[in-house]
Coordinates of C-alpha atoms in Angstrom, one line a residue:
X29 CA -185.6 -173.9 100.1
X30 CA -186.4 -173.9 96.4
X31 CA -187.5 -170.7 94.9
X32 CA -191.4 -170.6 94.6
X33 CA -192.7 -171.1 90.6
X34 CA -195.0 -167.8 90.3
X35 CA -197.0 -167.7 87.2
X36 CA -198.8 -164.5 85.8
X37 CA -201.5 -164.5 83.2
X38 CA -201.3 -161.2 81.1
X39 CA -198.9 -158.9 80.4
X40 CA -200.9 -155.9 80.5
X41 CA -199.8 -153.1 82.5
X42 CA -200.9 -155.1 86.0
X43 CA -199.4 -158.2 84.9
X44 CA -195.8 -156.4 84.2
X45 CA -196.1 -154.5 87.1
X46 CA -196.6 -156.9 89.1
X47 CA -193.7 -159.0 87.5
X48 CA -191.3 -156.0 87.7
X49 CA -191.7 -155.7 91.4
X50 CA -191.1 -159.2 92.0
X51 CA -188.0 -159.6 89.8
X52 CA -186.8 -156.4 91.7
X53 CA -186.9 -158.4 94.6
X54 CA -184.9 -161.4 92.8
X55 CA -188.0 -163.4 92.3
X56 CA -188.4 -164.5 88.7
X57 CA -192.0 -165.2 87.4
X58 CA -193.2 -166.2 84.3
X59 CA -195.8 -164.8 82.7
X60 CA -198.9 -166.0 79.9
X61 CA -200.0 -163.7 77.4
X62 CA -202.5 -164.5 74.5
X63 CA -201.2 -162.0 72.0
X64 CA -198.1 -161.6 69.7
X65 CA -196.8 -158.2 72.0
X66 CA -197.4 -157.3 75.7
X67 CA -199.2 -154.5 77.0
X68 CA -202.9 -155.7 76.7
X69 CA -205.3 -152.0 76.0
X70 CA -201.8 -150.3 75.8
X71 CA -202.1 -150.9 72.1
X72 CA -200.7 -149.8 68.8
X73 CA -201.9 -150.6 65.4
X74 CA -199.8 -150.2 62.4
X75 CA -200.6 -149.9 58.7
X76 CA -198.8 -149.7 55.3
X77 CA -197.9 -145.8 54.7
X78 CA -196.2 -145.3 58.0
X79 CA -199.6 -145.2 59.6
X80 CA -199.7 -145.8 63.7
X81 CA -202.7 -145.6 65.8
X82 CA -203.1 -146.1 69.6
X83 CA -206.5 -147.8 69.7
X84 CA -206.0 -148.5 72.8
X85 CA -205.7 -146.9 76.2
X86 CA -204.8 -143.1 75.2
X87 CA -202.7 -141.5 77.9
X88 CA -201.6 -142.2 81.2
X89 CA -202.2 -140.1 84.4
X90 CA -200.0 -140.7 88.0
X91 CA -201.1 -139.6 91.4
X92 CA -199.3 -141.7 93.3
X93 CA -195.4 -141.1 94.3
X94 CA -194.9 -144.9 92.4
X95 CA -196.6 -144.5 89.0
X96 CA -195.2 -141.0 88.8
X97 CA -191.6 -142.5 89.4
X98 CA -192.0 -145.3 87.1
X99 CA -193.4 -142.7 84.3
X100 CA -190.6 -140.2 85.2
X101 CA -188.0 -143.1 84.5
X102 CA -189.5 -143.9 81.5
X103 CA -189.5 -140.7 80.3
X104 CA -185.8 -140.2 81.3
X105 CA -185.5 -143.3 78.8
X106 CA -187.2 -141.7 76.1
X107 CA -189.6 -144.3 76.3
X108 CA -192.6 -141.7 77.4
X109 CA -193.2 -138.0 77.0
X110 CA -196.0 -135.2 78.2
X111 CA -198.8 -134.6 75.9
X112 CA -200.6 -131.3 76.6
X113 CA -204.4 -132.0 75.4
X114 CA -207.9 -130.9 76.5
X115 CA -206.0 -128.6 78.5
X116 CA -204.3 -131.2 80.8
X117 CA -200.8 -132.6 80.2
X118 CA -201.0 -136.7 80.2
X119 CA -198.3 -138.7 79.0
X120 CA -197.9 -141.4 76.4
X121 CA -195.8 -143.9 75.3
X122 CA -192.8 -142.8 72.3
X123 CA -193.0 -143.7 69.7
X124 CA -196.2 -145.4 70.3
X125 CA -198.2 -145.9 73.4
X126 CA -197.2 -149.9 73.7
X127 CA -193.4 -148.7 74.0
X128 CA -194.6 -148.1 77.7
X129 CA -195.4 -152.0 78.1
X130 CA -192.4 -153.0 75.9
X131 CA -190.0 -151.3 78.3
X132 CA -191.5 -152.6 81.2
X133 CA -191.5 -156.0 79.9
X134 CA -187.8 -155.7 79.1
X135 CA -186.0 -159.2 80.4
X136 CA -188.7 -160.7 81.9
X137 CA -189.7 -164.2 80.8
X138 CA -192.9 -163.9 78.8
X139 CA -194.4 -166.6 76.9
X140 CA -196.0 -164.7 74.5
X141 CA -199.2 -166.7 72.3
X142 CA -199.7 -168.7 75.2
X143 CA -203.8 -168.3 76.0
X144 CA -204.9 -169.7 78.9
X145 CA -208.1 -172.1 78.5
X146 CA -208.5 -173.0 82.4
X147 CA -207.2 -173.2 85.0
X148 CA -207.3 -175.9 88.6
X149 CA -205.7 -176.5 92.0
X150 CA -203.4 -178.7 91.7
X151 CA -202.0 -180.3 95.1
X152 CA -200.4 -177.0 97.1
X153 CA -200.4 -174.9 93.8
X154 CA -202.2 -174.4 90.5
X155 CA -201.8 -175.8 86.8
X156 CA -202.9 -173.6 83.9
X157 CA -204.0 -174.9 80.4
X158 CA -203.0 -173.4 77.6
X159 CA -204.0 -175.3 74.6
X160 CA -201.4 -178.5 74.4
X161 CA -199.4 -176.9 77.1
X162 CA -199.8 -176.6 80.8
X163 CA -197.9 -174.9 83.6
X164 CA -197.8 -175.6 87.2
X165 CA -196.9 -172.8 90.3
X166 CA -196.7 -172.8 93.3
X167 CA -199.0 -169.2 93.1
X168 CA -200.4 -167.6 89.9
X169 CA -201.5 -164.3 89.4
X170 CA -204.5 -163.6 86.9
X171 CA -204.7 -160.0 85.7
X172 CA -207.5 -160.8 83.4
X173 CA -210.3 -158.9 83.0
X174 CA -212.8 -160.1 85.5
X175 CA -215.3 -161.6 83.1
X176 CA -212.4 -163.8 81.5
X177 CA -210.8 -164.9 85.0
X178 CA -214.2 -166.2 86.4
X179 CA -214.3 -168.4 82.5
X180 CA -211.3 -169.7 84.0
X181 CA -211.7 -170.5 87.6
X182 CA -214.9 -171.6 87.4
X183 CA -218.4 -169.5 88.1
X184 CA -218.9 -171.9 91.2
X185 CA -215.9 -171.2 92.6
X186 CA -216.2 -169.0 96.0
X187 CA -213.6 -166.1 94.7
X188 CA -215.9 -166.1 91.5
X189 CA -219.0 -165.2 93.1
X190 CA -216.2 -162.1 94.9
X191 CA -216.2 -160.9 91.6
X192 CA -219.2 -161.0 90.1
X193 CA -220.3 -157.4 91.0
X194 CA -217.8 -156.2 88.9
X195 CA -219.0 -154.5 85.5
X196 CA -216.5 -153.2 82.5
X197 CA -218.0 -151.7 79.5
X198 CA -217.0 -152.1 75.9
X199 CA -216.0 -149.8 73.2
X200 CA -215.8 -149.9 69.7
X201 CA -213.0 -147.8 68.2
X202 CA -212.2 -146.9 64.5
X203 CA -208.6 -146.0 63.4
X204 CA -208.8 -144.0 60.2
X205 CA -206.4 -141.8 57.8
X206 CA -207.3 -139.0 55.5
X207 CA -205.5 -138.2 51.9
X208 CA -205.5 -134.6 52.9
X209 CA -205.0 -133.0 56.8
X210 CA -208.7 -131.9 58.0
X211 CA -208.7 -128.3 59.5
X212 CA -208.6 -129.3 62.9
X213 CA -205.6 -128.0 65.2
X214 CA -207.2 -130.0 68.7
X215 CA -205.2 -132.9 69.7
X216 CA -208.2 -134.7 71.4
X217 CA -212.0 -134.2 71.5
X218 CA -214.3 -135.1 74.0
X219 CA -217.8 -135.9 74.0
X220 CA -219.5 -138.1 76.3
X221 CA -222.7 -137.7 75.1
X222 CA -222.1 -137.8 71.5
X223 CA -221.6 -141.2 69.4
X224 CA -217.6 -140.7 69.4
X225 CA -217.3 -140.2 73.4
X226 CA -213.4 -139.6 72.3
X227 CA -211.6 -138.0 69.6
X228 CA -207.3 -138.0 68.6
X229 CA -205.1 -136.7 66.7
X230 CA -202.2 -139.0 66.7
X231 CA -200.2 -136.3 65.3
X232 CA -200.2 -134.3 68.1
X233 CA -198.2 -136.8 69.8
X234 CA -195.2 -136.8 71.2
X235 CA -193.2 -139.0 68.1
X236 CA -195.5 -139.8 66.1
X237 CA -195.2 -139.2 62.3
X238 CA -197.0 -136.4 60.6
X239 CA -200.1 -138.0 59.2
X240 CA -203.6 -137.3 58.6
X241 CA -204.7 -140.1 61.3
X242 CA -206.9 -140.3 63.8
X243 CA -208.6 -142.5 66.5
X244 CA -212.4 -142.1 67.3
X245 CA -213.8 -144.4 70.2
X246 CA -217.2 -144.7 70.5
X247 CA -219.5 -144.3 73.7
X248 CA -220.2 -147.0 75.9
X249 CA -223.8 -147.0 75.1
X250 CA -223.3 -147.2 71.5
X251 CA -220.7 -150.0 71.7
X252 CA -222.9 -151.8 73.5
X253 CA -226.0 -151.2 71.2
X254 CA -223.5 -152.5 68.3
X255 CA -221.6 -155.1 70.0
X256 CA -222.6 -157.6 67.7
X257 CA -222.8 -156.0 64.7
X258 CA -220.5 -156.7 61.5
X259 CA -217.4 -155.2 61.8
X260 CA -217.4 -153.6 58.2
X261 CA -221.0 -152.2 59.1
X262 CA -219.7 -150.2 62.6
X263 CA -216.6 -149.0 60.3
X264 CA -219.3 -147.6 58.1
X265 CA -221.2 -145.6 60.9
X266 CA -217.9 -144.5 62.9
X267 CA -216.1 -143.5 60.1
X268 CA -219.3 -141.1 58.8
X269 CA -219.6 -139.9 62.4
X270 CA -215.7 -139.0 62.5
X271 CA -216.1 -137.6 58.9
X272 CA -219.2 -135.3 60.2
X273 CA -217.3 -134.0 63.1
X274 CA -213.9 -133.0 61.3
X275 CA -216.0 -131.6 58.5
X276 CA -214.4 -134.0 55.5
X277 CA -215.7 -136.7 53.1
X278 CA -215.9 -139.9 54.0
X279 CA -214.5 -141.1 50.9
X280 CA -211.4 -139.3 51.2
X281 CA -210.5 -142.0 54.4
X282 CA -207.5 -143.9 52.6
X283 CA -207.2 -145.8 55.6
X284 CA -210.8 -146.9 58.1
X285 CA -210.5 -150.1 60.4
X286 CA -212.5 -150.8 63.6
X287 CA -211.8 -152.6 66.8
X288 CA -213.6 -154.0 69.4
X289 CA -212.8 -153.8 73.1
X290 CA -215.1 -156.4 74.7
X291 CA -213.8 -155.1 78.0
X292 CA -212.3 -151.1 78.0
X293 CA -213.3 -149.3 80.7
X294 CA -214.8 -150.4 84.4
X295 CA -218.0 -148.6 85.3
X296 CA -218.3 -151.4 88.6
X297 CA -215.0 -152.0 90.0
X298 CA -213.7 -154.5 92.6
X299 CA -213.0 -151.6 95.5
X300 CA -209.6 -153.3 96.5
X301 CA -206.5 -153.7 94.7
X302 CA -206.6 -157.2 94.6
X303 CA -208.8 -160.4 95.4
X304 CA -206.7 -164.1 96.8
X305 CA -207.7 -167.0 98.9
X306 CA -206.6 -167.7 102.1
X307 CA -203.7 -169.8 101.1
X308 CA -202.3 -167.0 99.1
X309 CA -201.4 -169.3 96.4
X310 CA -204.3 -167.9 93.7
X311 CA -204.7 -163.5 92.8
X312 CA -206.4 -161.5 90.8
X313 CA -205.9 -158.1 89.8
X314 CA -206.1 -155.6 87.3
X315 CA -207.2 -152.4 86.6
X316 CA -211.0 -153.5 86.7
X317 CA -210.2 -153.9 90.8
X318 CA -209.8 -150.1 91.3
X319 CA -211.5 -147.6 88.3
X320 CA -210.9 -147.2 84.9
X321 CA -207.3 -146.1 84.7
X322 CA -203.8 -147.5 83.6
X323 CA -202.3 -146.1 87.0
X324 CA -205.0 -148.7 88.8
X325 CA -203.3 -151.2 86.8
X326 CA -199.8 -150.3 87.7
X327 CA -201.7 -150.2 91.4
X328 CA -203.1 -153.4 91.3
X329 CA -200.1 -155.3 90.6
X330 CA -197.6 -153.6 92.7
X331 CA -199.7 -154.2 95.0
X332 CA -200.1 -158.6 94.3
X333 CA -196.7 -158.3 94.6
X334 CA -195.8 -157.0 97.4
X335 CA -198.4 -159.3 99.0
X336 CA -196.7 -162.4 97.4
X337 CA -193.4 -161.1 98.7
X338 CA -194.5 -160.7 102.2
X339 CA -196.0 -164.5 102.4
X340 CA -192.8 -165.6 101.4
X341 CA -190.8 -163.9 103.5

């Protein structure tokens, strides 16, 4: 019997967690991922001057025996280290919080710039569309965030209308630099009531370089209230908040970009590590099925895997 063709759009943390527990099994799948890099929200963002920001997720946390063995071995590899902040020790990625999703995605066949447009059943299995390209499997795996997989299955679909409960919540998050060091010796800041919800110092990390940068992410309710606003105008307003808070002037930013998440954090979430049909030829997953954390990610996946490898067993 010919080995089944597994497909796997993303290559965020559920995506490559999900392939890593198949290949440990001998099964090789291939995976689809929009950007230039892997690691979806595990994120860095370089700029000229040595400048590094992790605008993305911001640490990890592990409960479960799994995650902590996978961060433990990645630590081991110097590809992870503690981070002691607000009084809690996380980790992050070294030197950069997508070195976690690099080393995960280490020899594992990922078509990287590949964005999948749609995708349909196609006799036992499914074909995805990626521009001029398309791909068949005999199963595929979509660790999409929920509003993006139901744009490519189809709203009518019956494992659509599963998912439609689910709710993730955006954030807008500003990246910015400072000509001199402001007097702050915190490594994070948090206020969930304030305009920046979440404040770094990317210094304080494990690895990074000693620079004056820092990564402010908004609060859900104001990235929502300025979802669509100009980008320059949000840098403006996030920039003068961050400035406020560390008690510096605005103009002495030598560095001030924003980003928006359209989908960061799940306030609704599936309440089960993963969603397939009764064929158990079509998943989804991600960390929108279980809470807003990278563990559920690393859940979800290791999870649609082990369910794939028990159907073909």
């Amino acid at each position: 019997m010919s080995k089944p063709r597994i497909g796997i759009i993303g290559a965020g943390m559920a995506g490559l967690a999900c392939a890593r527990s198949l290949a440990a099994s001998g099964v090789s799948p291939t995976l689809l991922d929009k950007g230039r890099g892997v690691g979806g929200r595990l994120a860095t963002r370089r700029a000229p001057g040595g400048l590094s920001f992790d605008h993305g997720a911001q640490y990890v946390t592990a409960r479960s025996d799994g995650f902590i063995a996978t961060l433990n071995s990645l630590c081991d590899n110097g590809e992870a280290a503690e981070w002691v902040m607000e009084g809690q020790t996380a980790f992050t990625g070294v030197p950069s919080m997508n070195a976690l999703a690099k080393a995960l995605a280490e020899g594992l066949d990922i078509r990287r710039e590949t964005k999948a447009d749609r995708i349909e059943a196609h006799g036992n299995g499914w074909t995805v569309f990626a521009g001029s390209d398309s791909f068949v499997f005999d199963v595929l795996i979509v660790t999409a965030p929920a509003p993006q997989t139901v744009d490519l299955l189809g709203g009518d679909h019956p494992l659509a209308r599963q998912i439609a409960h689910v709710r993730l919540l955006p954030c807008w998050t500003l990246m910015a630099a400072f000509t001199q060091p402001p007097d702050v010796t915190w490594a994070s800041r948090r206020d969930p009531s304030g305009v920046l919800a979440w404040i770094s110092r990317e210094a304080s990390k494990p690895g990074r370089a000693d620079t004056a940068a820092f990564v402010a992410q908004a609060s859900p309710e104001w990235s929502k209230d300025h979802l669509d606003h100009d980008r320059a105008d949000v840098e403006t307003l996030l920039l003068k908040a961050l400035s406020d808070t560390l008690s510096v002037d605005p103009g002495s930013a030598h560095h001030a970009a924003a980003h928006r998440w359209l989908y960061a954090k799940t306030e609704t979430p599936l309440g089960s590590p993963f969603l397939n049909n009764a064929e158990a030829t079509l998943y989804f997953g991600g960390d929108w099925c279980l809470g807003a954390r990278v563990e559920a990610a690393w859940q979800s996946g290791t999870a649609i895997a082990e369910d794939v490898l028990r159907q073909l067993a």
